Amino acid sequence: MAKKTRKKAAKKKASIKRKAVKRKVAKKKAKKKVAKRKVAKKKAKKKVAKKKAKKKVAKKKAKKKVAKKKAKKKVAKKKAKKKAKKKAKKKVAKKKAKKKAKKKAKKKVAKKKAKKKAKKKVAKKKAKKKAKKKAKKKAKKKARRK
């Protein structure tokens, strides 16, 4: 009887021990799982942070690009304005030059006309003188005849 009881007790003890060992193992496994999850979470956080950082950098780059484009446009506009101003100045200068040329041409024509007039005057005077001389000669001839 006593032997049986001892065996039973031993069996019980062994069972309790086994259970305890199992529990310990389970606890260890659970701890490992939790640790793994923690690591995974950390990794995920890092990944998200990296993505965010990349996005930030990309945004910054895009902003810079836009700013560069805007700056280029501004410069181009300024250049275009300068060009337009130069063109306008050239146009004005051309107009002025044309006006000057016209004035010069008018003056030339006026000078020519004045010269012609002067020549005519001289010719008239000469003609008058000739006529006077002829008249004098005629008068002299008439006087001689008489």
mmCIF file with all atom_site columns, C-alpha atoms in Angstrom:
data_model
loop_
_atom_site.group_PDB
_atom_site.id
_atom_site.type_symbol
_atom_site.label_atom_id
_atom_site.label_alt_id
_atom_site.label_comp_id
_atom_site.label_asym_id
_atom_site.label_entity_id
_atom_site.label_seq_id
_atom_site.pdbx_PDB_ins_code
_atom_site.Cartn_x
_atom_site.Cartn_y
_atom_site.Cartn_z
_atom_site.occupancy
_atom_site.B_iso_or_equiv
_atom_site.pdbx_formal_charge
_atom_site.auth_seq_id
_atom_site.auth_comp_id
_atom_site.auth_asym_id
_atom_site.auth_atom_id
_atom_site.pdbx_PDB_model_num
ATOM 1   C CA . MET A 1 1   ? 0.000  0.000   0.000    1.00 0.00 ? 1   MET A CA 1
ATOM 2   C CA . ALA A 1 2   ? 2.712  2.387   1.081    1.00 0.00 ? 2   ALA A CA 1
ATOM 3   C CA . LYS A 1 3   ? 4.647  1.669   -2.124   1.00 0.00 ? 3   LYS A CA 1
ATOM 4   C CA . LYS A 1 4   ? 1.654  2.551   -4.275   1.00 0.00 ? 4   LYS A CA 1
ATOM 5   C CA . THR A 1 5   ? 1.102  5.746   -2.367   1.00 0.00 ? 5   THR A CA 1
ATOM 6   C CA . ARG A 1 6   ? 4.769  6.659   -2.792   1.00 0.00 ? 6   ARG A CA 1
ATOM 7   C CA . LYS A 1 7   ? 4.577  5.958   -6.508   1.00 0.00 ? 7   LYS A CA 1
ATOM 8   C CA . LYS A 1 8   ? 1.463  8.076   -6.802   1.00 0.00 ? 8   LYS A CA 1
ATOM 9   C CA . ALA A 1 9   ? 3.145  10.868  -4.884   1.00 0.00 ? 9   ALA A CA 1
ATOM 10  C CA . ALA A 1 10  ? 6.232  10.617  -7.098   1.00 0.00 ? 10  ALA A CA 1
ATOM 11  C CA . LYS A 1 11  ? 4.069  10.675  -10.218  1.00 0.00 ? 11  LYS A CA 1
ATOM 12  C CA . LYS A 1 12  ? 2.255  13.732  -8.903   1.00 0.00 ? 12  LYS A CA 1
ATOM 13  C CA . LYS A 1 13  ? 5.560  15.438  -8.143   1.00 0.00 ? 13  LYS A CA 1
ATOM 14  C CA . ALA A 1 14  ? 6.904  14.613  -11.579  1.00 0.00 ? 14  ALA A CA 1
ATOM 15  C CA . SER A 1 15  ? 3.716  15.894  -13.188  1.00 0.00 ? 15  SER A CA 1
ATOM 16  C CA . ILE A 1 16  ? 3.923  19.108  -11.180  1.00 0.00 ? 16  ILE A CA 1
ATOM 17  C CA . LYS A 1 17  ? 7.584  19.459  -12.153  1.00 0.00 ? 17  LYS A CA 1
ATOM 18  C CA . ARG A 1 18  ? 6.817  18.862  -15.823  1.00 0.00 ? 18  ARG A CA 1
ATOM 19  C CA . LYS A 1 19  ? 4.048  21.394  -15.721  1.00 0.00 ? 19  LYS A CA 1
ATOM 20  C CA . ALA A 1 20  ? 6.374  23.900  -14.081  1.00 0.00 ? 20  ALA A CA 1
ATOM 21  C CA . VAL A 1 21  ? 9.026  23.280  -16.729  1.00 0.00 ? 21  VAL A CA 1
ATOM 22  C CA . LYS A 1 22  ? 6.422  23.670  -19.456  1.00 0.00 ? 22  LYS A CA 1
ATOM 23  C CA . ARG A 1 23  ? 5.245  26.899  -17.875  1.00 0.00 ? 23  ARG A CA 1
ATOM 24  C CA . LYS A 1 24  ? 8.815  28.196  -17.715  1.00 0.00 ? 24  LYS A CA 1
ATOM 25  C CA . VAL A 1 25  ? 9.425  27.312  -21.354  1.00 0.00 ? 25  VAL A CA 1
ATOM 26  C CA . ALA A 1 26  ? 6.140  28.952  -22.338  1.00 0.00 ? 26  ALA A CA 1
ATOM 27  C CA . LYS A 1 27  ? 7.087  32.064  -20.400  1.00 0.00 ? 27  LYS A CA 1
ATOM 28  C CA . LYS A 1 28  ? 10.471 32.167  -22.110  1.00 0.00 ? 28  LYS A CA 1
ATOM 29  C CA . LYS A 1 29  ? 8.842  31.751  -25.506  1.00 0.00 ? 29  LYS A CA 1
ATOM 30  C CA . ALA A 1 30  ? 6.333  34.467  -24.702  1.00 0.00 ? 30  ALA A CA 1
ATOM 31  C CA . LYS A 1 31  ? 9.143  36.786  -23.649  1.00 0.00 ? 31  LYS A CA 1
ATOM 32  C CA . LYS A 1 32  ? 10.992 36.052  -26.867  1.00 0.00 ? 32  LYS A CA 1
ATOM 33  C CA . LYS A 1 33  ? 7.818  36.769  -28.848  1.00 0.00 ? 33  LYS A CA 1
ATOM 34  C CA . VAL A 1 34  ? 7.359  40.086  -27.066  1.00 0.00 ? 34  VAL A CA 1
ATOM 35  C CA . ALA A 1 35  ? 11.008 40.954  -27.666  1.00 0.00 ? 35  ALA A CA 1
ATOM 36  C CA . LYS A 1 36  ? 10.659 40.064  -31.336  1.00 0.00 ? 36  LYS A CA 1
ATOM 37  C CA . ARG A 1 37  ? 7.536  42.201  -31.582  1.00 0.00 ? 37  ARG A CA 1
ATOM 38  C CA . LYS A 1 38  ? 9.381  45.074  -29.954  1.00 0.00 ? 38  LYS A CA 1
ATOM 39  C CA . VAL A 1 39  ? 12.255 44.753  -32.426  1.00 0.00 ? 39  VAL A CA 1
ATOM 40  C CA . ALA A 1 40  ? 9.791  44.567  -35.303  1.00 0.00 ? 40  ALA A CA 1
ATOM 41  C CA . LYS A 1 41  ? 8.034  47.683  -34.015  1.00 0.00 ? 41  LYS A CA 1
ATOM 42  C CA . LYS A 1 42  ? 11.341 49.512  -33.742  1.00 0.00 ? 42  LYS A CA 1
ATOM 43  C CA . LYS A 1 43  ? 12.267 48.474  -37.268  1.00 0.00 ? 43  LYS A CA 1
ATOM 44  C CA . ALA A 1 44  ? 8.877  49.570  -38.557  1.00 0.00 ? 44  ALA A CA 1
ATOM 45  C CA . LYS A 1 45  ? 9.275  52.913  -36.797  1.00 0.00 ? 45  LYS A CA 1
ATOM 46  C CA . LYS A 1 46  ? 12.709 53.319  -38.344  1.00 0.00 ? 46  LYS A CA 1
ATOM 47  C CA . LYS A 1 47  ? 11.297 52.468  -41.763  1.00 0.00 ? 47  LYS A CA 1
ATOM 48  C CA . VAL A 1 48  ? 8.508  55.013  -41.353  1.00 0.00 ? 48  VAL A CA 1
ATOM 49  C CA . ALA A 1 49  ? 10.999 57.598  -40.112  1.00 0.00 ? 49  ALA A CA 1
ATOM 50  C CA . LYS A 1 50  ? 13.236 56.883  -43.122  1.00 0.00 ? 50  LYS A CA 1
ATOM 51  C CA . LYS A 1 51  ? 10.290 57.226  -45.488  1.00 0.00 ? 51  LYS A CA 1
ATOM 52  C CA . LYS A 1 52  ? 9.306  60.487  -43.839  1.00 0.00 ? 52  LYS A CA 1
ATOM 53  C CA . ALA A 1 53  ? 12.861 61.769  -44.062  1.00 0.00 ? 53  ALA A CA 1
ATOM 54  C CA . LYS A 1 54  ? 13.012 60.794  -47.717  1.00 0.00 ? 54  LYS A CA 1
ATOM 55  C CA . LYS A 1 55  ? 9.735  62.583  -48.349  1.00 0.00 ? 55  LYS A CA 1
ATOM 56  C CA . LYS A 1 56  ? 11.038 65.655  -46.533  1.00 0.00 ? 56  LYS A CA 1
ATOM 57  C CA . VAL A 1 57  ? 14.199 65.647  -48.618  1.00 0.00 ? 57  VAL A CA 1
ATOM 58  C CA . ALA A 1 58  ? 12.156 65.144  -51.784  1.00 0.00 ? 58  ALA A CA 1
ATOM 59  C CA . LYS A 1 59  ? 9.887  68.032  -50.796  1.00 0.00 ? 59  LYS A CA 1
ATOM 60  C CA . LYS A 1 60  ? 12.884 70.242  -50.115  1.00 0.00 ? 60  LYS A CA 1
ATOM 61  C CA . LYS A 1 61  ? 14.387 69.312  -53.471  1.00 0.00 ? 61  LYS A CA 1
ATOM 62  C CA . ALA A 1 62  ? 11.090 69.993  -55.214  1.00 0.00 ? 62  ALA A CA 1
ATOM 63  C CA . LYS A 1 63  ? 10.836 73.357  -53.476  1.00 0.00 ? 63  LYS A CA 1
ATOM 64  C CA . LYS A 1 64  ? 14.371 74.187  -54.537  1.00 0.00 ? 64  LYS A CA 1
ATOM 65  C CA . LYS A 1 65  ? 13.566 73.168  -58.105  1.00 0.00 ? 65  LYS A CA 1
ATOM 66  C CA . VAL A 1 66  ? 10.463 75.346  -58.123  1.00 0.00 ? 66  VAL A CA 1
ATOM 67  C CA . ALA A 1 67  ? 12.415 78.218  -56.590  1.00 0.00 ? 67  ALA A CA 1
ATOM 68  C CA . LYS A 1 68  ? 15.131 77.787  -59.230  1.00 0.00 ? 68  LYS A CA 1
ATOM 69  C CA . LYS A 1 69  ? 12.553 77.753  -62.006  1.00 0.00 ? 69  LYS A CA 1
ATOM 70  C CA . LYS A 1 70  ? 10.922 80.872  -60.592  1.00 0.00 ? 70  LYS A CA 1
ATOM 71  C CA . ALA A 1 71  ? 14.291 82.591  -60.304  1.00 0.00 ? 71  ALA A CA 1
ATOM 72  C CA . LYS A 1 72  ? 15.127 81.630  -63.884  1.00 0.00 ? 72  LYS A CA 1
ATOM 73  C CA . LYS A 1 73  ? 11.776 83.000  -65.057  1.00 0.00 ? 73  LYS A CA 1
ATOM 74  C CA . LYS A 1 74  ? 12.413 86.230  -63.165  1.00 0.00 ? 74  LYS A CA 1
ATOM 75  C CA . VAL A 1 75  ? 15.829 86.600  -64.763  1.00 0.00 ? 75  VAL A CA 1
ATOM 76  C CA . ALA A 1 76  ? 14.384 85.801  -68.181  1.00 0.00 ? 76  ALA A CA 1
ATOM 77  C CA . LYS A 1 77  ? 11.643 88.412  -67.660  1.00 0.00 ? 77  LYS A CA 1
ATOM 78  C CA . LYS A 1 78  ? 14.217 91.004  -66.650  1.00 0.00 ? 78  LYS A CA 1
ATOM 79  C CA . LYS A 1 79  ? 16.302 90.198  -69.725  1.00 0.00 ? 79  LYS A CA 1
ATOM 80  C CA . ALA A 1 80  ? 13.247 90.398  -71.941  1.00 0.00 ? 80  ALA A CA 1
ATOM 81  C CA . LYS A 1 81  ? 12.360 93.780  -70.435  1.00 0.00 ? 81  LYS A CA 1
ATOM 82  C CA . LYS A 1 82  ? 15.880 95.029  -71.061  1.00 0.00 ? 82  LYS A CA 1
ATOM 83  C CA . LYS A 1 83  ? 15.734 93.778  -74.642  1.00 0.00 ? 83  LYS A CA 1
ATOM 84  C CA . ALA A 1 84  ? 12.385 95.464  -75.165  1.00 0.00 ? 84  ALA A CA 1
ATOM 85  C CA . LYS A 1 85  ? 13.747 98.712  -73.760  1.00 0.00 ? 85  LYS A CA 1
ATOM 86  C CA . LYS A 1 86  ? 16.749 98.507  -76.070  1.00 0.00 ? 86  LYS A CA 1
ATOM 87  C CA . LYS A 1 87  ? 14.466 97.835  -79.037  1.00 0.00 ? 87  LYS A CA 1
ATOM 88  C CA . ALA A 1 88  ? 12.262 100.771 -78.101  1.00 0.00 ? 88  ALA A CA 1
ATOM 89  C CA . LYS A 1 89  ? 15.322 103.002 -77.787  1.00 0.00 ? 89  LYS A CA 1
ATOM 90  C CA . LYS A 1 90  ? 16.554 101.839 -81.182  1.00 0.00 ? 90  LYS A CA 1
ATOM 91  C CA . LYS A 1 91  ? 13.132 102.558 -82.682  1.00 0.00 ? 91  LYS A CA 1
ATOM 92  C CA . VAL A 1 92  ? 13.119 106.045 -81.210  1.00 0.00 ? 92  VAL A CA 1
ATOM 93  C CA . ALA A 1 93  ? 16.663 106.600 -82.433  1.00 0.00 ? 93  ALA A CA 1
ATOM 94  C CA . LYS A 1 94  ? 15.673 105.419 -85.922  1.00 0.00 ? 94  LYS A CA 1
ATOM 95  C CA . LYS A 1 95  ? 12.700 107.776 -85.940  1.00 0.00 ? 95  LYS A CA 1
ATOM 96  C CA . LYS A 1 96  ? 14.903 110.648 -84.861  1.00 0.00 ? 96  LYS A CA 1
ATOM 97  C CA . ALA A 1 97  ? 17.442 109.768 -87.527  1.00 0.00 ? 97  ALA A CA 1
ATOM 98  C CA . LYS A 1 98  ? 14.688 109.683 -90.167  1.00 0.00 ? 98  LYS A CA 1
ATOM 99  C CA . LYS A 1 99  ? 13.429 113.075 -89.032  1.00 0.00 ? 99  LYS A CA 1
ATOM 100 C CA . LYS A 1 100 ? 16.964 114.453 -89.185  1.00 0.00 ? 100 LYS A CA 1
ATOM 101 C CA . ALA A 1 101 ? 17.449 113.003 -92.642  1.00 0.00 ? 101 ALA A CA 1
ATOM 102 C CA . LYS A 1 102 ? 14.167 114.560 -93.799  1.00 0.00 ? 102 LYS A CA 1
ATOM 103 C CA . LYS A 1 103 ? 15.192 117.915 -92.401  1.00 0.00 ? 103 LYS A CA 1
ATOM 104 C CA . LYS A 1 104 ? 18.556 117.633 -94.133  1.00 0.00 ? 104 LYS A CA 1
ATOM 105 C CA . ALA A 1 105 ? 16.878 116.716 -97.389  1.00 0.00 ? 105 ALA A CA 1
ATOM 106 C CA . LYS A 1 106 ? 14.508 119.694 -97.052  1.00 0.00 ? 106 LYS A CA 1
ATOM 107 C CA . LYS A 1 107 ? 17.428 121.986 -96.379  1.00 0.00 ? 107 LYS A CA 1
ATOM 108 C CA . LYS A 1 108 ? 19.240 120.621 -99.426  1.00 0.00 ? 108 LYS A CA 1
ATOM 109 C CA . VAL A 1 109 ? 16.185 121.196 -101.594 1.00 0.00 ? 109 VAL A CA 1
ATOM 110 C CA . ALA A 1 110 ? 15.799 124.693 -100.165 1.00 0.00 ? 110 ALA A CA 1
ATOM 111 C CA . LYS A 1 111 ? 19.470 125.423 -100.874 1.00 0.00 ? 111 LYS A CA 1
ATOM 112 C CA . LYS A 1 112 ? 19.100 124.175 -104.432 1.00 0.00 ? 112 LYS A CA 1
ATOM 113 C CA . LYS A 1 113 ? 16.048 126.355 -104.934 1.00 0.00 ? 113 LYS A CA 1
ATOM 114 C CA . ALA A 1 114 ? 17.838 129.355 -103.495 1.00 0.00 ? 114 ALA A CA 1
ATOM 115 C CA . LYS A 1 115 ? 20.787 128.724 -105.826 1.00 0.00 ? 115 LYS A CA 1
ATOM 116 C CA . LYS A 1 116 ? 18.450 128.497 -108.795 1.00 0.00 ? 116 LYS A CA 1
ATOM 117 C CA . LYS A 1 117 ? 16.745 131.692 -107.754 1.00 0.00 ? 117 LYS A CA 1
ATOM 118 C CA . ALA A 1 118 ? 20.087 133.435 -107.389 1.00 0.00 ? 118 ALA A CA 1
ATOM 119 C CA . LYS A 1 119 ? 21.180 132.191 -110.814 1.00 0.00 ? 119 LYS A CA 1
ATOM 120 C CA . LYS A 1 120 ? 17.959 133.450 -112.344 1.00 0.00 ? 120 LYS A CA 1
ATOM 121 C CA . LYS A 1 121 ? 18.478 136.821 -110.700 1.00 0.00 ? 121 LYS A CA 1
ATOM 122 C CA . VAL A 1 122 ? 22.009 137.039 -112.048 1.00 0.00 ? 122 VAL A CA 1
ATOM 123 C CA . ALA A 1 123 ? 20.793 135.987 -115.491 1.00 0.00 ? 123 ALA A CA 1
ATOM 124 C CA . LYS A 1 124 ? 18.086 138.652 -115.388 1.00 0.00 ? 124 LYS A CA 1
ATOM 125 C CA . LYS A 1 125 ? 20.598 141.275 -114.391 1.00 0.00 ? 125 LYS A CA 1
ATOM 126 C CA . LYS A 1 126 ? 22.907 140.216 -117.188 1.00 0.00 ? 126 LYS A CA 1
ATOM 127 C CA . ALA A 1 127 ? 20.037 140.290 -119.647 1.00 0.00 ? 127 ALA A CA 1
ATOM 128 C CA . LYS A 1 128 ? 19.097 143.779 -118.480 1.00 0.00 ? 128 LYS A CA 1
ATOM 129 C CA . LYS A 1 129 ? 22.673 144.947 -118.908 1.00 0.00 ? 129 LYS A CA 1
ATOM 130 C CA . LYS A 1 130 ? 22.827 143.423 -122.376 1.00 0.00 ? 130 LYS A CA 1
ATOM 131 C CA . ALA A 1 131 ? 19.583 145.082 -123.315 1.00 0.00 ? 131 ALA A CA 1
ATOM 132 C CA . LYS A 1 132 ? 20.860 148.420 -122.071 1.00 0.00 ? 132 LYS A CA 1
ATOM 133 C CA . LYS A 1 133 ? 24.063 148.017 -124.057 1.00 0.00 ? 133 LYS A CA 1
ATOM 134 C CA . LYS A 1 134 ? 22.100 147.120 -127.177 1.00 0.00 ? 134 LYS A CA 1
ATOM 135 C CA . ALA A 1 135 ? 19.858 150.111 -126.697 1.00 0.00 ? 135 ALA A CA 1
ATOM 136 C CA . LYS A 1 136 ? 22.883 152.369 -126.266 1.00 0.00 ? 136 LYS A CA 1
ATOM 137 C CA . LYS A 1 137 ? 24.470 150.956 -129.426 1.00 0.00 ? 137 LYS A CA 1
ATOM 138 C CA . LYS A 1 138 ? 21.253 151.458 -131.370 1.00 0.00 ? 138 LYS A CA 1
ATOM 139 C CA . ALA A 1 139 ? 20.989 155.010 -130.134 1.00 0.00 ? 139 ALA A CA 1
ATOM 140 C CA . LYS A 1 140 ? 24.568 155.682 -131.154 1.00 0.00 ? 140 LYS A CA 1
ATOM 141 C CA . LYS A 1 141 ? 23.970 154.210 -134.606 1.00 0.00 ? 141 LYS A CA 1
ATOM 142 C CA . LYS A 1 142 ? 20.845 156.312 -135.038 1.00 0.00 ? 142 LYS A CA 1
ATOM 143 C CA . ALA A 1 143 ? 22.711 159.400 -133.995 1.00 0.00 ? 143 ALA A CA 1
ATOM 144 C CA . ARG A 1 144 ? 25.459 158.639 -136.461 1.00 0.00 ? 144 ARG A CA 1
ATOM 145 C CA . ARG A 1 145 ? 23.009 158.115 -139.268 1.00 0.00 ? 145 ARG A CA 1
ATOM 146 C CA . LYS A 1 146 ? 21.392 161.408 -138.635 1.00 0.00 ? 146 LYS A CA 1
#
